[in-house]
Amino acid sequence: MEHNPIQTMLDEHDIICQAEGIIESLDKTWETDTEQYAAAVNTLITFFREYADGYHHRKEEEVLFPAINDHPDFVLQEMIDEFQIHHEDFRTYISLIEIALKEEEYEKTYQGLNNYVQDLLDHIGAENDELFVLAETLMDEEDLETIYFKFKDIDLELGEDRKRELEESVAALMV
């Protein structure tokens, strides 16, 4: 399929997953260079808030979840509700990490980032293995193509250049 929204979601998940290695590499770096550590954490906060939540979760919440919920063969509403709760939890995590960073509680910041990314990876695994497989099973090619173009509309509205900048900001932290 030329316009596969599930591949879009998987590609964004791959980019988001890069953060795990970056976070691991930040362990105790605040002890030797607090400025560089704080800058990296601020970049991650911006990435998670704008890219993971702003671009990715928005597509799920505004397009994919409703499309699945509205499908006549779908009966697992609790699954969608649980993914939605995860998204809300991730927003809370990021706010708490940001507060800890402003208060210069670097170890707490690191622990928060680490807990966040581990929960996020579990969430991504469940979406990849359950939600996306379910969507491809329920939806026909025309439905999936409609979802794809709605995803593109979100990217256009939020800015494709900004999306690339966010992707590049995380890639730059891996160097």
PDB file of C-alpha atoms in Angstrom:
ATOM      1  CA  MET A   1       0.000   0.000   0.000  1.00  0.00           C
ATOM      2  CA  GLU A   2       1.414   3.353  -1.054  1.00  0.00           C
ATOM      3  CA  HIS A   3      -0.162   5.487   1.711  1.00  0.00           C
ATOM      4  CA  ASN A   4       0.013   3.337   4.830  1.00  0.00           C
ATOM      5  CA  PRO A   5      -0.736   5.251   8.055  1.00  0.00           C
ATOM      6  CA  ILE A   6       0.478   2.353  10.171  1.00  0.00           C
ATOM      7  CA  GLN A   7       3.925   2.659   8.611  1.00  0.00           C
ATOM      8  CA  THR A   8       3.850   6.356   9.493  1.00  0.00           C
ATOM      9  CA  MET A   9       3.144   5.434  13.111  1.00  0.00           C
ATOM     10  CA  LEU A  10       5.870   2.768  13.142  1.00  0.00           C
ATOM     11  CA  ASP A  11       8.398   5.197  11.655  1.00  0.00           C
ATOM     12  CA  GLU A  12       7.568   7.789  14.306  1.00  0.00           C
ATOM     13  CA  HIS A  13       7.887   5.119  16.997  1.00  0.00           C
ATOM     14  CA  ASP A  14      11.376   4.290  15.698  1.00  0.00           C
ATOM     15  CA  ILE A  15      12.388   7.932  16.021  1.00  0.00           C
ATOM     16  CA  ILE A  16      10.912   8.204  19.521  1.00  0.00           C
ATOM     17  CA  CYS A  17      12.716   5.008  20.599  1.00  0.00           C
ATOM     18  CA  GLN A  18      16.069   6.640  19.850  1.00  0.00           C
ATOM     19  CA  ALA A  19      15.608   8.625  23.048  1.00  0.00           C
ATOM     20  CA  GLU A  20      16.293   5.553  25.188  1.00  0.00           C
ATOM     21  CA  GLY A  21      19.983   5.457  24.290  1.00  0.00           C
ATOM     22  CA  ILE A  22      20.288   9.209  24.673  1.00  0.00           C
ATOM     23  CA  ILE A  23      18.799   9.095  28.159  1.00  0.00           C
ATOM     24  CA  GLU A  24      21.090   6.224  29.149  1.00  0.00           C
ATOM     25  CA  SER A  25      24.089   8.245  27.962  1.00  0.00           C
ATOM     26  CA  LEU A  26      23.077  11.168  30.218  1.00  0.00           C
ATOM     27  CA  ASP A  27      23.446   9.167  33.448  1.00  0.00           C
ATOM     28  CA  LYS A  28      25.433  11.238  35.964  1.00  0.00           C
ATOM     29  CA  THR A  29      26.640  13.693  33.295  1.00  0.00           C
ATOM     30  CA  TRP A  30      25.184  16.495  35.428  1.00  0.00           C
ATOM     31  CA  GLU A  31      28.057  15.821  37.851  1.00  0.00           C
ATOM     32  CA  THR A  32      30.630  17.022  35.321  1.00  0.00           C
ATOM     33  CA  ASP A  33      28.676  19.435  33.109  1.00  0.00           C
ATOM     34  CA  THR A  34      25.331  20.645  34.424  1.00  0.00           C
ATOM     35  CA  GLU A  35      24.851  23.102  31.559  1.00  0.00           C
ATOM     36  CA  GLN A  36      25.227  20.451  28.882  1.00  0.00           C
ATOM     37  CA  TYR A  37      23.037  18.039  30.842  1.00  0.00           C
ATOM     38  CA  ALA A  38      20.304  20.657  31.287  1.00  0.00           C
ATOM     39  CA  ALA A  39      20.449  21.567  27.598  1.00  0.00           C
ATOM     40  CA  ALA A  40      20.089  17.909  26.579  1.00  0.00           C
ATOM     41  CA  VAL A  41      17.167  17.405  28.959  1.00  0.00           C
ATOM     42  CA  ASN A  42      15.472  20.543  27.638  1.00  0.00           C
ATOM     43  CA  THR A  43      15.887  19.206  24.099  1.00  0.00           C
ATOM     44  CA  LEU A  44      14.317  15.901  25.164  1.00  0.00           C
ATOM     45  CA  ILE A  45      11.433  17.653  26.938  1.00  0.00           C
ATOM     46  CA  THR A  46      10.727  19.681  23.805  1.00  0.00           C
ATOM     47  CA  PHE A  47      10.992  16.567  21.634  1.00  0.00           C
ATOM     48  CA  PHE A  48       8.650  14.524  23.798  1.00  0.00           C
ATOM     49  CA  ARG A  49       6.152  17.356  24.220  1.00  0.00           C
ATOM     50  CA  GLU A  50       6.083  18.491  20.587  1.00  0.00           C
ATOM     51  CA  TYR A  51       6.979  15.374  18.597  1.00  0.00           C
ATOM     52  CA  ALA A  52       5.823  12.372  20.647  1.00  0.00           C
ATOM     53  CA  ASP A  53       2.763  14.119  22.035  1.00  0.00           C
ATOM     54  CA  GLY A  54       2.093  16.942  19.574  1.00  0.00           C
ATOM     55  CA  TYR A  55       2.553  15.060  16.335  1.00  0.00           C
ATOM     56  CA  HIS A  56       2.332  11.373  17.187  1.00  0.00           C
ATOM     57  CA  HIS A  57      -0.195  11.113  20.030  1.00  0.00           C
ATOM     58  CA  ARG A  58      -2.383  13.729  18.386  1.00  0.00           C
ATOM     59  CA  LYS A  59      -2.671  11.522  15.295  1.00  0.00           C
ATOM     60  CA  GLU A  60      -3.710   8.611  17.460  1.00  0.00           C
ATOM     61  CA  GLU A  61      -6.167  10.577  19.597  1.00  0.00           C
ATOM     62  CA  GLU A  62      -7.806  12.619  16.837  1.00  0.00           C
ATOM     63  CA  VAL A  63      -7.709  10.145  13.951  1.00  0.00           C
ATOM     64  CA  LEU A  64      -6.713   6.547  14.690  1.00  0.00           C
ATOM     65  CA  PHE A  65      -8.539   5.942  17.984  1.00  0.00           C
ATOM     66  CA  PRO A  66     -11.856   7.349  16.696  1.00  0.00           C
ATOM     67  CA  ALA A  67     -11.541   5.384  13.434  1.00  0.00           C
ATOM     68  CA  ILE A  68     -11.034   2.161  15.377  1.00  0.00           C
ATOM     69  CA  ASN A  69     -13.774   2.982  17.914  1.00  0.00           C
ATOM     70  CA  ASP A  70     -16.233   3.758  15.127  1.00  0.00           C
ATOM     71  CA  HIS A  71     -15.597   0.489  13.308  1.00  0.00           C
ATOM     72  CA  PRO A  72     -18.625  -1.826  13.688  1.00  0.00           C
ATOM     73  CA  ASP A  73     -16.448  -4.891  14.382  1.00  0.00           C
ATOM     74  CA  PHE A  74     -14.456  -3.245  17.198  1.00  0.00           C
ATOM     75  CA  VAL A  75     -15.430  -4.286  20.731  1.00  0.00           C
ATOM     76  CA  LEU A  76     -12.338  -3.611  22.869  1.00  0.00           C
ATOM     77  CA  GLN A  77     -13.042  -0.023  23.965  1.00  0.00           C
ATOM     78  CA  GLU A  78     -11.003  -0.603  27.137  1.00  0.00           C
ATOM     79  CA  MET A  79      -7.842  -0.984  25.053  1.00  0.00           C
ATOM     80  CA  ILE A  80      -8.261   2.448  23.464  1.00  0.00           C
ATOM     81  CA  ASP A  81      -9.115   3.945  26.863  1.00  0.00           C
ATOM     82  CA  GLU A  82      -5.929   2.488  28.318  1.00  0.00           C
ATOM     83  CA  PHE A  83      -3.771   3.948  25.545  1.00  0.00           C
ATOM     84  CA  GLN A  84      -5.436   7.326  26.106  1.00  0.00           C
ATOM     85  CA  ILE A  85      -4.658   7.139  29.844  1.00  0.00           C
ATOM     86  CA  HIS A  86      -1.023   6.357  28.979  1.00  0.00           C
ATOM     87  CA  HIS A  87      -0.862   9.525  26.875  1.00  0.00           C
ATOM     88  CA  GLU A  88      -2.164  11.578  29.782  1.00  0.00           C
ATOM     89  CA  ASP A  89       0.363   9.930  32.116  1.00  0.00           C
ATOM     90  CA  PHE A  90       3.169  10.798  29.693  1.00  0.00           C
ATOM     91  CA  ARG A  91       2.125  14.467  29.766  1.00  0.00           C
ATOM     92  CA  THR A  92       2.297  14.402  33.562  1.00  0.00           C
ATOM     93  CA  TYR A  93       5.739  12.750  33.476  1.00  0.00           C
ATOM     94  CA  ILE A  94       7.112  15.493  31.227  1.00  0.00           C
ATOM     95  CA  SER A  95       5.714  18.240  33.462  1.00  0.00           C
ATOM     96  CA  LEU A  96       7.308  16.658  36.538  1.00  0.00           C
ATOM     97  CA  ILE A  97      10.647  16.252  34.740  1.00  0.00           C
ATOM     98  CA  GLU A  98      10.521  19.900  33.694  1.00  0.00           C
ATOM     99  CA  ILE A  99       9.820  21.008  37.270  1.00  0.00           C
ATOM    100  CA  ALA A 100      12.699  18.904  38.601  1.00  0.00           C
ATOM    101  CA  LEU A 101      15.035  20.407  35.995  1.00  0.00           C
ATOM    102  CA  LYS A 102      14.017  23.976  36.909  1.00  0.00           C
ATOM    103  CA  GLU A 103      14.693  23.130  40.543  1.00  0.00           C
ATOM    104  CA  GLU A 104      18.103  21.743  39.519  1.00  0.00           C
ATOM    105  CA  GLU A 105      17.244  18.321  40.931  1.00  0.00           C
ATOM    106  CA  TYR A 106      19.280  16.560  38.283  1.00  0.00           C
ATOM    107  CA  GLU A 107      19.189  13.046  39.678  1.00  0.00           C
ATOM    108  CA  LYS A 108      15.406  13.299  40.043  1.00  0.00           C
ATOM    109  CA  THR A 109      15.250  14.607  36.484  1.00  0.00           C
ATOM    110  CA  TYR A 110      17.251  11.653  35.250  1.00  0.00           C
ATOM    111  CA  GLN A 111      15.146   9.130  37.177  1.00  0.00           C
ATOM    112  CA  GLY A 112      11.994  10.728  35.776  1.00  0.00           C
ATOM    113  CA  LEU A 113      13.334  10.575  32.219  1.00  0.00           C
ATOM    114  CA  ASN A 114      14.381   6.981  32.665  1.00  0.00           C
ATOM    115  CA  ASN A 115      11.000   5.932  34.099  1.00  0.00           C
ATOM    116  CA  TYR A 116       9.216   7.884  31.374  1.00  0.00           C
ATOM    117  CA  VAL A 117      11.130   6.297  28.529  1.00  0.00           C
ATOM    118  CA  GLN A 118      10.715   2.770  29.929  1.00  0.00           C
ATOM    119  CA  ASP A 119       6.944   3.245  30.224  1.00  0.00           C
ATOM    120  CA  LEU A 120       6.897   4.840  26.777  1.00  0.00           C
ATOM    121  CA  LEU A 121       8.754   1.866  25.267  1.00  0.00           C
ATOM    122  CA  ASP A 122       6.241  -0.536  26.851  1.00  0.00           C
ATOM    123  CA  HIS A 123       3.431   1.583  25.421  1.00  0.00           C
ATOM    124  CA  ILE A 124       5.036   1.613  21.976  1.00  0.00           C
ATOM    125  CA  GLY A 125       5.472  -2.165  22.078  1.00  0.00           C
ATOM    126  CA  ALA A 126       1.782  -2.642  22.895  1.00  0.00           C
ATOM    127  CA  GLU A 127       0.725  -0.269  20.126  1.00  0.00           C
ATOM    128  CA  ASN A 128       3.005  -1.955  17.588  1.00  0.00           C
ATOM    129  CA  ASP A 129       1.907  -5.469  18.538  1.00  0.00           C
ATOM    130  CA  GLU A 130      -1.768  -4.892  19.298  1.00  0.00           C
ATOM    131  CA  LEU A 131      -3.236  -1.562  18.207  1.00  0.00           C
ATOM    132  CA  PHE A 132      -1.614  -1.264  14.806  1.00  0.00           C
ATOM    133  CA  VAL A 133      -2.220  -4.917  13.937  1.00  0.00           C
ATOM    134  CA  LEU A 134      -5.849  -4.448  14.962  1.00  0.00           C
ATOM    135  CA  ALA A 135      -6.173  -1.313  12.813  1.00  0.00           C
ATOM    136  CA  GLU A 136      -4.785  -3.066   9.752  1.00  0.00           C
ATOM    137  CA  THR A 137      -7.125  -6.006  10.369  1.00  0.00           C
ATOM    138  CA  LEU A 138     -10.251  -3.898  10.843  1.00  0.00           C
ATOM    139  CA  MET A 139      -9.677  -1.276   8.164  1.00  0.00           C
ATOM    140  CA  ASP A 140      -9.756  -1.773   4.439  1.00  0.00           C
ATOM    141  CA  GLU A 141      -7.244  -0.081   2.150  1.00  0.00           C
ATOM    142  CA  GLU A 142      -9.526   2.898   1.499  1.00  0.00           C
ATOM    143  CA  ASP A 143     -10.050   3.487   5.249  1.00  0.00           C
ATOM    144  CA  LEU A 144      -6.305   3.296   5.856  1.00  0.00           C
ATOM    145  CA  GLU A 145      -5.594   5.731   3.043  1.00  0.00           C
ATOM    146  CA  THR A 146      -8.106   8.195   4.512  1.00  0.00           C
ATOM    147  CA  ILE A 147      -6.342   7.913   7.886  1.00  0.00           C
ATOM    148  CA  TYR A 148      -2.976   8.456   6.192  1.00  0.00           C
ATOM    149  CA  PHE A 149      -4.101  11.733   4.643  1.00  0.00           C
ATOM    150  CA  LYS A 150      -5.598  12.908   7.927  1.00  0.00           C
ATOM    151  CA  PHE A 151      -2.188  12.217   9.495  1.00  0.00           C
ATOM    152  CA  LYS A 152      -0.565  14.284   6.737  1.00  0.00           C
ATOM    153  CA  ASP A 153      -3.000  17.124   7.482  1.00  0.00           C
ATOM    154  CA  ILE A 154      -1.857  17.144  11.113  1.00  0.00           C
ATOM    155  CA  ASP A 155       1.791  17.250  10.026  1.00  0.00           C
ATOM    156  CA  LEU A 156       1.028  20.122   7.660  1.00  0.00           C
ATOM    157  CA  GLU A 157      -0.911  22.013  10.315  1.00  0.00           C
ATOM    158  CA  LEU A 158       1.830  21.631  12.923  1.00  0.00           C
ATOM    159  CA  GLY A 159       4.591  22.120  10.366  1.00  0.00           C
ATOM    160  CA  GLU A 160       6.563  19.496   8.492  1.00  0.00           C
ATOM    161  CA  ASP A 161       9.743  21.578   8.859  1.00  0.00           C
ATOM    162  CA  ARG A 162       9.261  21.690  12.629  1.00  0.00           C
ATOM    163  CA  LYS A 163       8.741  17.930  12.677  1.00  0.00           C
ATOM    164  CA  ARG A 164      12.058  17.434  10.860  1.00  0.00           C
ATOM    165  CA  GLU A 165      13.794  19.877  13.237  1.00  0.00           C
ATOM    166  CA  LEU A 166      12.575  17.862  16.212  1.00  0.00           C
ATOM    167  CA  GLU A 167      13.777  14.616  14.619  1.00  0.00           C
ATOM    168  CA  GLU A 168      17.151  16.214  13.941  1.00  0.00           C
ATOM    169  CA  SER A 169      17.386  17.591  17.484  1.00  0.00           C
ATOM    170  CA  VAL A 170      17.206  14.070  18.892  1.00  0.00           C
ATOM    171  CA  ALA A 171      19.608  12.716  16.270  1.00  0.00           C
ATOM    172  CA  ALA A 172      22.095  15.444  17.254  1.00  0.00           C
ATOM    173  CA  LEU A 173      22.021  14.269  20.879  1.00  0.00           C
ATOM    174  CA  MET A 174      23.138  10.804  19.777  1.00  0.00           C
ATOM    175  CA  VAL A 175      26.458  12.148  18.499  1.00  0.00           C
TER     176      VAL A 175
END
